Amino acid sequence: MRCMRWVGSTGGICNFNLGITAVYEGPLKRALNLTRGSEAMNKKRGKTKRRNRSKSNNSALSQHKMIGKKLLPPMLHMLPQEKMKFSSWVNNRLPEVLWAALAANALPREDLLHMFLQIAEQLCKSAHAQGDAKEFDLTHSALELFPGSIEHLSAILLEHPAGLSALRPLLLFEGIPARDRWVSALNVEPTETDGAALVAAVGGCLDHQSQQSTDIRWLTLMFKIGAGKAQFPADMIKNLLRYLDLTPEAEEMRYIRPSIRAAEMAFRVMSPNEEEIESPWCNSFWMECLERSQCAPYEGVGDDSPVLLFDEEKLQKSWFEKQYELVERFSQVQATTGVDARFDAVFGIALFAGNLLLEVMHGRNRIGISGRLLLRSLAECRITLSYLIARNDDVLWARFRQFGIGQAKLALLKFDDAVVPPKFLSEKALAIIANEDASEEFVAVDLGHWCDLDLRKMAEYADVKYEYDAYYGWSSAFVHGSWSAIRDASLATCINPLHRLHRVPRGIQRPMEDVLEDAVGLFNRICADVDKVYAGA
């Protein structure tokens, strides 16, 4: 095997301001505020446009259909899933048309399309002459089987001044089908620059909807028509021929390109060979690329997110003032030393939320995995308190308390049974909670839910469904260690096109999007709920 060095990859590929309107201004004096740093710096770093998904090709949530416990996008719920077959352009097709991808990368598009048409016509004639037109196609695996095909194809492309340099990277591969014929046709040795050309060509075709990919798919259809393997309506034939003369920016391309891609994909899916995941050449191509080029991890995810700058000292001061106000309010409105489930829950949830926020503010938590765990807990506190206030039922306040006491008792019993008790538990603290209102012998353990509803239904009842949608779902993925959270935090994308944008490990998680502003907003709204129930003097 040659030891040619390849180029690895292409280049780089709440409002909570003391001087700005606060989210909540109530009897608890003020909302907790973020004081931003340099306004100019925030404008510079924070200037970002939200992606307008309504103008993309992606289905909106409202277009999905609920089937059992699954939300299916239109393409899945309109088509019979048991009869659907999927075909991967990158895995199954791109390596097989590598010669065309290299040509598309190096030749001017106008010249390229006319040469593609010449190739289709010439090879169709040759295939018809051999009587095997319907068995022949333009893939590397098929070209190997038909005498003269590679020679005709390369002769046409070599007429162009850039043709030789375009095809030369094919010789980097030891496993390419009919390598000896390519060597003979090109009569040249690969050079140091061929690795970069290969990267650019593959990179330009990784997206099956890119202009280069669509040009190659157009060639495939033109060949099938000439070989008698496809018949299209007159309008489709007219569009395919019109494609030759249109620039990528032409308005007509907006409907011609999708029709080309759909037609080409339909032929691939209907192919009897499509059951194979990868042809031997496809497998060999991607393996050689992995072995002979380096990974290029992309660390830029989240780079377009606004950088949150704030006065940390003022935020800490504001937090201590807020906690002090909550404690003072507790003392002002306390009416009994007896058990008052509503009173204890309202202030307990608010103070607990404040301590969660303090941990968000600590160190790098706000841009780390733990920030998402803390944000989820804050969201659940907000929804739980809002639901309890909306229901305004003394029995429900008591059930919330009793359920928690039962959880403490259950943890205590399991602690007693453990051969090696977990170190994070305090037997003394659990015993105090389990026996606080009555002896634990009279405490039932509820293994269901204290209000027999899931959190989404609680949020809907309390009219805070927005916060459930905004903060609970994605943060829960990090709590449960779901694949999506693992992928986001622990794996990066390799942007070397020769590696199919595969995943590579991150030794340290990426700096994630800042949760501080969301956390402050949730805490402020929890404090607003305290005011609703226990207004100060």
Coordinates of C-alpha atoms in Angstrom, one line a residue:
M1 CA 0.0 0.0 0.0
R2 CA 1.2 3.5 -0.8
C3 CA 2.1 5.6 2.2
M4 CA 0.9 8.9 0.6
R5 CA 0.0 11.4 3.3
W6 CA -3.5 12.7 3.0
V7 CA -4.7 16.1 4.1
G8 CA -6.9 15.5 7.1
S9 CA -9.7 18.0 6.6
T10 CA -10.7 21.2 5.1
G11 CA -10.5 24.5 7.0
G12 CA -13.0 25.7 9.6
I13 CA -15.6 24.3 8.1
C14 CA -34.9 37.5 32.2
N15 CA -33.9 40.1 31.1
F16 CA -32.5 40.5 34.6
N17 CA -30.5 43.7 34.6
L18 CA -30.4 46.1 37.5
G19 CA -30.6 48.8 34.9
I20 CA -33.1 47.0 32.7
T21 CA -36.7 45.9 33.2
A22 CA -36.9 43.0 35.7
V23 CA -39.3 40.1 35.1
Y24 CA -41.1 40.5 38.5
E25 CA -41.6 43.6 40.7
G26 CA -43.7 42.7 43.8
P27 CA -43.9 43.0 47.5
L28 CA -40.7 41.0 47.8
K29 CA -39.2 44.3 46.8
R30 CA -37.5 43.3 43.5
A31 CA -36.8 40.4 41.3
L32 CA -33.3 38.8 41.4
N33 CA -31.3 40.6 38.7
L34 CA -28.5 40.0 36.4
T35 CA -26.3 43.0 35.8
R36 CA -24.8 42.6 32.4
G37 CA -21.2 43.6 31.6
S38 CA -20.1 45.8 28.8
E39 CA -23.1 46.6 26.6
A40 CA -20.9 46.8 23.5
M41 CA -19.4 43.4 24.2
N42 CA -22.8 41.9 24.6
K43 CA -24.0 43.3 21.3
K44 CA -20.9 42.1 19.6
R45 CA -21.0 38.5 21.0
G46 CA -24.7 38.2 21.4
K47 CA -25.8 39.3 18.0
T48 CA -27.3 36.1 16.6
K49 CA -30.3 35.2 14.5
R50 CA -32.7 32.5 15.6
R51 CA -33.1 29.9 12.9
N52 CA -36.5 30.4 11.2
R53 CA -37.6 26.7 11.0
S54 CA -40.9 27.7 9.4
K55 CA -39.0 28.4 6.2
S56 CA -37.1 25.1 6.3
N57 CA -38.0 21.7 5.0
N58 CA -38.6 20.3 8.4
S59 CA -42.1 19.5 9.7
A60 CA -43.5 21.5 12.5
L61 CA -44.6 19.9 15.7
S62 CA -48.3 20.5 14.8
Q63 CA -47.7 18.4 11.6
H64 CA -46.7 15.3 13.5
K65 CA -49.3 12.7 14.2
M66 CA -49.7 10.8 17.5
I67 CA -49.6 7.0 16.9
G68 CA -49.7 5.2 20.3
K69 CA -46.9 6.9 22.2
K70 CA -45.0 8.1 19.2
L71 CA -45.1 11.4 17.3
L72 CA -44.6 10.6 13.6
P73 CA -43.6 13.2 11.0
P74 CA -45.8 13.3 7.8
M75 CA -43.4 11.2 5.8
L76 CA -43.7 8.3 8.3
H77 CA -47.4 8.4 9.0
M78 CA -48.4 8.8 5.3
L79 CA -46.4 5.9 4.1
P80 CA -46.8 2.2 5.1
Q81 CA -43.8 1.7 7.4
E82 CA -43.6 -2.0 6.9
K83 CA -43.0 -1.5 3.2
M84 CA -40.5 1.4 3.5
K85 CA -36.9 0.9 2.6
F86 CA -34.2 3.5 3.4
S87 CA -31.2 4.2 1.2
S88 CA -28.1 6.1 2.3
W89 CA -26.5 8.4 -0.2
V90 CA -23.4 8.8 1.9
N91 CA -22.9 5.1 2.8
N92 CA -24.2 3.3 -0.3
R93 CA -23.9 5.7 -3.2
L94 CA -21.2 8.4 -2.8
P95 CA -18.2 6.1 -2.9
E96 CA -19.7 4.4 -6.0
V97 CA -19.8 7.7 -7.9
L98 CA -16.5 9.0 -6.6
W99 CA -15.2 9.7 -10.1
A100 CA -18.2 12.0 -10.7
A101 CA -17.8 13.7 -7.3
L102 CA -14.1 14.5 -8.1
A103 CA -15.1 15.9 -11.5
A104 CA -17.9 18.0 -10.0
N105 CA -15.4 19.5 -7.6
A106 CA -12.7 20.4 -10.1
L107 CA -14.5 21.3 -13.4
P108 CA -16.7 24.4 -14.1
R109 CA -20.3 23.3 -13.8
E110 CA -21.2 24.3 -17.4
D111 CA -18.4 22.1 -18.8
L112 CA -19.1 19.4 -16.3
L113 CA -22.8 18.9 -17.3
H114 CA -22.0 18.7 -21.0
M115 CA -19.2 16.2 -20.3
F116 CA -21.6 14.2 -18.1
L117 CA -24.1 14.1 -20.9
Q118 CA -21.4 12.9 -23.3
I119 CA -20.4 10.2 -20.9
A120 CA -24.0 9.0 -20.6
E121 CA -24.4 8.9 -24.3
Q122 CA -21.1 7.2 -25.0
L123 CA -21.5 4.5 -22.3
C124 CA -25.1 3.8 -23.3
K125 CA -24.0 3.2 -26.9
S126 CA -21.3 0.9 -25.6
A127 CA -23.6 -1.0 -23.3
H128 CA -26.2 -1.4 -26.1
A129 CA -23.5 -2.7 -28.4
Q130 CA -22.6 -5.3 -25.8
G131 CA -26.3 -6.2 -25.2
D132 CA -26.1 -5.5 -21.5
A133 CA -27.5 -1.9 -21.3
K134 CA -30.0 -2.7 -18.6
E135 CA -27.5 -4.4 -16.4
F136 CA -25.0 -1.5 -16.6
D137 CA -24.7 1.6 -14.5
L138 CA -22.1 4.3 -13.7
T139 CA -20.9 3.0 -10.4
H140 CA -17.3 2.0 -9.8
S141 CA -18.4 -1.6 -9.1
A142 CA -20.3 -1.7 -12.5
L143 CA -17.6 0.0 -14.5
E144 CA -15.2 -2.7 -13.4
L145 CA -17.4 -5.4 -15.1
F146 CA -17.8 -3.7 -18.5
P147 CA -14.8 -3.6 -20.9
G148 CA -14.0 -0.1 -22.2
S149 CA -16.2 1.8 -19.8
I150 CA -13.5 3.3 -17.8
E151 CA -11.5 4.1 -20.8
H152 CA -14.4 5.9 -22.6
L153 CA -15.3 7.8 -19.4
S154 CA -11.8 9.0 -18.6
A155 CA -11.0 9.9 -22.2
I156 CA -14.0 12.4 -22.2
L157 CA -13.0 14.0 -18.9
L158 CA -9.3 14.2 -19.9
E159 CA -10.2 16.4 -22.8
H160 CA -10.7 19.2 -20.2
P161 CA -7.5 20.9 -18.9
A162 CA -8.6 20.1 -15.3
G163 CA -9.7 16.6 -16.1
L164 CA -6.4 14.8 -15.1
S165 CA -6.0 16.6 -11.8
A166 CA -9.7 15.9 -11.1
L167 CA -9.5 12.1 -11.5
R168 CA -6.0 11.6 -10.2
P169 CA -7.1 11.3 -6.5
L170 CA -8.8 8.0 -7.5
L171 CA -5.3 6.5 -7.5
L172 CA -4.9 7.1 -3.8
F173 CA -7.1 4.1 -3.2
E174 CA -5.6 0.6 -3.3
G175 CA -9.1 -1.0 -3.1
I176 CA -10.8 0.9 -5.9
P177 CA -12.5 -1.4 -8.4
A178 CA -10.4 -1.9 -11.6
R179 CA -7.5 0.1 -10.2
D180 CA -5.1 -1.1 -12.9
R181 CA -7.4 0.2 -15.6
W182 CA -7.6 3.6 -13.9
V183 CA -3.8 3.7 -13.6
S184 CA -3.5 2.8 -17.3
A185 CA -6.1 5.4 -18.4
L186 CA -4.6 8.2 -16.3
N187 CA -1.0 7.3 -16.7
V188 CA 0.1 9.4 -13.7
E189 CA 1.1 9.1 -10.1
P190 CA -0.9 10.8 -7.3
T191 CA 0.6 13.9 -5.8
E192 CA 0.6 15.6 -2.4
T193 CA -2.3 17.9 -3.4
D194 CA -4.7 15.1 -4.2
G195 CA -5.6 14.5 -0.6
A196 CA -7.0 18.0 -0.3
A197 CA -8.9 17.6 -3.6
L198 CA -10.4 14.4 -2.4
V199 CA -11.5 16.0 0.9
A200 CA -13.1 18.9 -1.0
A201 CA -14.9 16.6 -3.4
V202 CA -16.4 14.3 -0.8
G203 CA -17.2 17.3 1.4
G204 CA -19.2 18.9 -1.4
C205 CA -21.3 15.7 -1.8
L206 CA -21.9 14.6 1.7
D207 CA -25.2 16.5 1.6
H208 CA -27.4 14.5 -0.9
Q209 CA -29.2 17.8 -1.7
S210 CA -26.0 19.8 -2.5
Q211 CA -25.6 21.2 -6.0
Q212 CA -22.7 18.8 -6.8
S213 CA -24.8 15.8 -5.5
T214 CA -27.8 16.9 -7.6
D215 CA -25.6 17.2 -10.7
I216 CA -24.4 13.6 -10.2
R217 CA -28.0 12.4 -9.6
W218 CA -29.0 14.2 -12.8
L219 CA -26.3 12.2 -14.7
T220 CA -27.7 9.0 -13.2
L221 CA -31.1 9.7 -14.5
M222 CA -29.9 10.7 -18.0
F223 CA -27.9 7.5 -18.2
K224 CA -31.0 5.4 -17.2
I225 CA -33.1 7.1 -19.8
G226 CA -30.5 6.4 -22.5
A227 CA -30.0 2.8 -21.4
G228 CA -33.8 2.2 -21.5
K229 CA -34.0 1.6 -17.8
A230 CA -36.3 4.5 -17.1
Q231 CA -39.2 6.3 -18.8
F232 CA -40.5 9.7 -17.7
P233 CA -43.3 12.0 -18.8
A234 CA -42.5 14.6 -21.4
D235 CA -42.5 17.4 -18.9
M236 CA -39.9 15.6 -16.8
I237 CA -37.7 15.0 -19.8
K238 CA -38.0 18.6 -20.7
N239 CA -36.9 19.7 -17.2
L240 CA -33.9 17.3 -17.3
L241 CA -32.7 18.8 -20.6
R242 CA -33.4 22.3 -19.3
Y243 CA -31.2 21.6 -16.3
L244 CA -28.2 21.8 -18.6
D245 CA -28.7 25.5 -19.3
L246 CA -29.8 26.7 -15.9
T247 CA -27.6 28.2 -13.2
P248 CA -28.0 27.0 -9.6
E249 CA -29.6 30.3 -8.7
A250 CA -32.3 30.1 -11.4
E251 CA -35.9 30.2 -10.1
E252 CA -36.8 27.0 -12.0
M253 CA -34.2 25.1 -10.1
R254 CA -36.4 25.3 -7.0
Y255 CA -38.7 22.6 -8.4
I256 CA -36.4 20.9 -10.9
R257 CA -33.8 19.9 -8.3
P258 CA -36.2 18.2 -5.9
S259 CA -37.8 16.2 -8.8
I260 CA -34.3 15.0 -9.9
R261 CA -33.5 13.9 -6.3
A262 CA -36.8 12.2 -5.8
A263 CA -36.6 10.3 -9.0
E264 CA -33.0 9.1 -8.5
M265 CA -33.8 8.1 -4.9
A266 CA -36.8 6.1 -6.1
F267 CA -34.6 4.1 -8.4
R268 CA -32.2 3.3 -5.7
V269 CA -34.9 2.2 -3.2
M270 CA -36.4 0.0 -5.9
S271 CA -33.1 -1.7 -6.7
P272 CA -33.0 -5.3 -5.7
N273 CA -29.4 -4.8 -4.4
E274 CA -30.4 -2.0 -2.0
E275 CA -30.8 -4.6 0.8
E276 CA -27.0 -4.6 1.0
I277 CA -25.9 -2.0 3.6
E278 CA -22.6 -1.3 1.8
S279 CA -21.0 -2.7 -1.3
P280 CA -17.5 -4.1 -0.9
W281 CA -16.1 -1.0 -2.5
C282 CA -18.1 1.4 -0.3
N283 CA -16.9 -0.5 2.8
S284 CA -13.3 -0.4 1.5
F285 CA -13.5 3.3 0.6
W286 CA -14.6 4.4 4.1
M287 CA -12.2 2.1 5.8
E288 CA -9.2 3.4 3.8
C289 CA -10.3 6.9 4.5
L290 CA -10.4 6.2 8.3
E291 CA -7.1 4.5 8.3
R292 CA -5.2 7.1 6.2
S293 CA -6.6 10.4 7.4
Q294 CA -6.9 12.1 10.8
C295 CA -10.0 13.1 12.7
A296 CA -10.8 16.8 13.0
P297 CA -13.2 17.2 16.0
Y298 CA -15.5 20.2 15.7
E299 CA -15.8 22.1 18.9
G300 CA -17.9 24.9 17.6
V301 CA -21.4 23.8 18.7
G302 CA -23.0 26.6 20.6
D303 CA -20.6 29.3 19.3
D304 CA -23.5 31.3 18.0
S305 CA -25.1 31.5 21.4
P306 CA -25.1 34.9 23.2
V307 CA -22.3 35.2 25.7
L308 CA -24.0 36.2 29.0
L309 CA -21.9 38.8 30.8
F310 CA -23.0 40.0 34.3
D311 CA -21.7 41.5 37.5
E312 CA -21.1 38.5 39.6
E313 CA -20.7 40.4 42.8
K314 CA -24.0 42.3 42.4
L315 CA -25.7 39.0 41.5
Q316 CA -24.4 37.3 44.7
K317 CA -25.6 40.3 46.7
S318 CA -29.0 40.3 45.1
W319 CA -29.3 36.5 45.8
F320 CA -28.5 37.0 49.5
E321 CA -31.0 39.8 49.7
K322 CA -33.7 37.7 48.2
Q323 CA -33.1 34.7 50.5
Y324 CA -33.2 37.1 53.5
E325 CA -36.5 38.6 52.3
L326 CA -38.0 35.1 52.1
V327 CA -36.9 34.3 55.6
E328 CA -38.2 37.6 56.8
R329 CA -41.6 37.1 55.1
F330 CA -41.8 33.6 56.7
S331 CA -41.4 35.2 60.1
Q332 CA -43.9 38.0 59.3
V333 CA -46.8 35.7 58.2
Q334 CA -46.2 32.6 60.4
A335 CA -49.5 32.1 62.3
T336 CA -48.8 28.8 64.2
T337 CA -46.1 26.4 65.3
G338 CA -48.3 23.5 64.4
V339 CA -48.2 21.6 61.1
D340 CA -49.2 23.9 58.3
A341 CA -48.7 22.0 55.0
R342 CA -49.4 25.0 52.8
F343 CA -47.2 27.4 54.7
D344 CA -44.2 25.0 54.9
A345 CA -44.5 24.0 51.3
V346 CA -44.7 27.5 49.8
F347 CA -41.7 28.8 51.7
G348 CA -39.8 25.5 51.5
I349 CA -40.1 25.3 47.7
A350 CA -39.0 28.9 47.3
L351 CA -36.0 28.6 49.6
F352 CA -35.1 25.2 48.0
A353 CA -35.3 26.9 44.6
G354 CA -33.0 29.7 45.8
N355 CA -30.4 27.2 46.9
L356 CA -30.7 25.5 43.5
L357 CA -30.0 28.8 41.9
L358 CA -27.0 29.4 44.1
E359 CA -25.5 26.1 42.8
V360 CA -26.2 27.3 39.2
M361 CA -24.2 30.4 40.0
H362 CA -21.3 28.5 41.4
G363 CA -18.2 28.0 39.1
R364 CA -18.9 26.5 35.7
N365 CA -22.2 24.8 36.7
R366 CA -24.2 27.2 34.5
I367 CA -22.4 26.0 31.4
G368 CA -22.1 22.4 32.4
I369 CA -24.2 19.2 32.7
S370 CA -25.0 20.0 36.3
G371 CA -26.6 23.3 35.2
R372 CA -29.2 21.3 33.2
L373 CA -30.0 19.1 36.2
L374 CA -30.4 22.1 38.4
L375 CA -32.6 23.8 35.8
R376 CA -34.9 20.8 35.6
S377 CA -35.3 20.8 39.4
L378 CA -36.1 24.5 39.3
A379 CA -38.7 23.9 36.6
E380 CA -40.3 21.1 38.6
C381 CA -40.4 23.4 41.7
R382 CA -42.1 26.1 39.7
I383 CA -44.7 23.8 38.2
T384 CA -45.4 22.0 41.5
L385 CA -45.9 25.3 43.4
S386 CA -48.1 26.7 40.6
Y387 CA -50.2 23.6 40.5
L388 CA -50.7 23.5 44.3
I389 CA -51.7 27.2 44.3
A390 CA -54.1 26.7 41.4
R391 CA -55.8 23.8 43.1
N392 CA -56.0 25.7 46.4
D393 CA -57.0 22.4 48.2
D394 CA -55.9 21.8 51.8
V395 CA -56.1 18.1 51.3
L396 CA -53.7 18.3 48.3
W397 CA -51.2 20.4 50.2
A398 CA -51.3 17.7 52.9
R399 CA -50.8 14.9 50.4
F400 CA -47.8 16.7 48.9
R401 CA -46.2 16.7 52.4
Q402 CA -47.2 13.2 53.3
F403 CA -45.8 11.8 50.1
G404 CA -42.4 13.4 50.8
I405 CA -42.4 12.0 54.3
G406 CA -43.2 8.5 52.9
Q407 CA -40.3 8.9 50.5
A408 CA -37.9 9.7 53.4
K409 CA -39.2 6.6 55.3
L410 CA -38.7 4.4 52.2
A411 CA -35.1 5.6 51.8
L412 CA -34.5 5.0 55.5
L413 CA -35.8 1.4 55.3
K414 CA -33.6 0.7 52.3
F415 CA -30.7 2.3 54.1
D416 CA -31.3 -0.2 57.0
D417 CA -31.4 -3.1 54.6
A418 CA -28.3 -2.1 52.6
V419 CA -25.2 -4.2 53.1
V420 CA -23.1 -1.2 52.1
P421 CA -25.2 1.9 52.7
P422 CA -24.7 4.8 50.3
K423 CA -22.5 7.5 51.6
F424 CA -24.7 10.5 50.4
L425 CA -27.5 9.5 52.7
S426 CA -27.8 10.8 56.3
E427 CA -29.6 8.2 58.5
K428 CA -30.3 10.9 61.1
A429 CA -31.8 13.4 58.6
L430 CA -34.0 10.7 57.1
A431 CA -35.2 9.6 60.5
I432 CA -36.1 13.2 61.5
I433 CA -38.2 13.7 58.4
A434 CA -39.9 10.3 58.5
N435 CA -41.0 10.8 62.2
E436 CA -41.6 14.6 62.1
D437 CA -45.4 14.6 61.9
A438 CA -46.0 11.2 63.4
S439 CA -44.2 8.0 64.3
E440 CA -43.0 6.3 61.1
E441 CA -45.0 3.2 62.2
F442 CA -48.0 5.2 61.2
V443 CA -46.6 6.6 58.0
A444 CA -47.7 5.0 54.7
V445 CA -45.4 4.9 51.7
D446 CA -47.1 6.0 48.5
L447 CA -45.4 4.3 45.5
G448 CA -47.5 6.3 43.0
H449 CA -47.6 10.1 42.6
W450 CA -48.9 12.4 45.3
C451 CA -51.5 14.0 43.0
D452 CA -52.0 11.1 40.5
L453 CA -50.9 13.3 37.6
D454 CA -47.8 13.6 35.6
L455 CA -45.9 16.9 35.5
R456 CA -47.2 17.9 32.1
K457 CA -50.8 17.7 33.2
M458 CA -50.0 19.6 36.3
A459 CA -48.4 22.3 34.2
E460 CA -51.4 22.4 31.9
Y461 CA -53.8 22.8 34.9
A462 CA -51.7 25.6 36.4
D463 CA -51.4 27.4 33.0
V464 CA -47.5 27.1 33.0
K465 CA -47.3 24.6 30.2
Y466 CA -44.9 26.9 28.4
E467 CA -42.3 26.4 31.2
Y468 CA -42.8 22.6 31.0
D469 CA -42.1 22.7 27.3
A470 CA -39.2 25.2 27.6
Y471 CA -37.3 23.7 30.5
Y472 CA -38.3 20.2 31.4
G473 CA -38.1 18.0 28.4
W474 CA -34.5 18.6 27.2
S475 CA -33.1 19.0 30.7
S476 CA -34.6 15.6 31.6
A477 CA -32.4 13.9 29.0
F478 CA -29.4 14.9 31.1
V479 CA -31.0 13.7 34.3
H480 CA -31.7 10.3 32.8
G481 CA -28.4 10.0 30.9
S482 CA -30.3 9.6 27.6
W483 CA -28.4 9.1 24.3
S484 CA -29.2 12.7 23.1
A485 CA -27.6 14.2 26.2
I486 CA -24.6 11.9 26.1
R487 CA -24.2 12.8 22.4
D488 CA -24.4 16.5 23.1
A489 CA -22.0 16.6 26.0
S490 CA -19.5 13.8 25.5
L491 CA -19.1 13.3 21.8
A492 CA -18.1 15.8 19.1
T493 CA -18.5 15.7 15.3
C494 CA -15.5 15.0 13.2
I495 CA -15.6 17.4 10.3
N496 CA -13.2 15.5 8.1
P497 CA -15.6 14.7 5.2
L498 CA -13.7 11.4 4.6
H499 CA -15.0 10.2 8.0
R500 CA -18.7 10.7 7.2
L501 CA -19.1 13.2 10.0
H502 CA -18.8 10.5 12.6
R503 CA -18.6 11.0 16.4
V504 CA -15.3 11.4 18.3
P505 CA -14.9 11.6 22.1
R506 CA -14.6 14.8 24.1
G507 CA -12.3 14.4 27.0
I508 CA -14.0 17.3 28.7
Q509 CA -17.6 18.3 27.9
R510 CA -18.0 21.3 25.6
P511 CA -19.0 24.7 27.3
M512 CA -22.8 24.4 27.0
E513 CA -25.4 27.1 26.6
D514 CA -25.7 29.2 29.7
V515 CA -28.7 28.2 32.0
L516 CA -28.3 31.2 34.4
E517 CA -30.8 33.5 32.8
D518 CA -33.4 30.8 32.6
A519 CA -32.7 29.8 36.2
V520 CA -33.1 33.3 37.5
G521 CA -36.3 33.7 35.6
L522 CA -37.8 30.6 37.2
F523 CA -36.7 31.6 40.6
N524 CA -38.2 35.0 40.2
R525 CA -41.6 33.5 39.2
I526 CA -41.5 31.2 42.2
C527 CA -41.0 34.2 44.4
A528 CA -44.0 35.9 42.6
D529 CA -46.0 32.8 43.6
V530 CA -45.0 33.3 47.2
D531 CA -46.5 36.8 47.0
K532 CA -49.8 35.4 45.7
V533 CA -50.3 33.2 48.7
Y534 CA -48.5 35.1 51.5
A535 CA -48.4 38.8 50.7
G536 CA -46.2 40.9 53.0
A537 CA -47.2 43.8 55.2

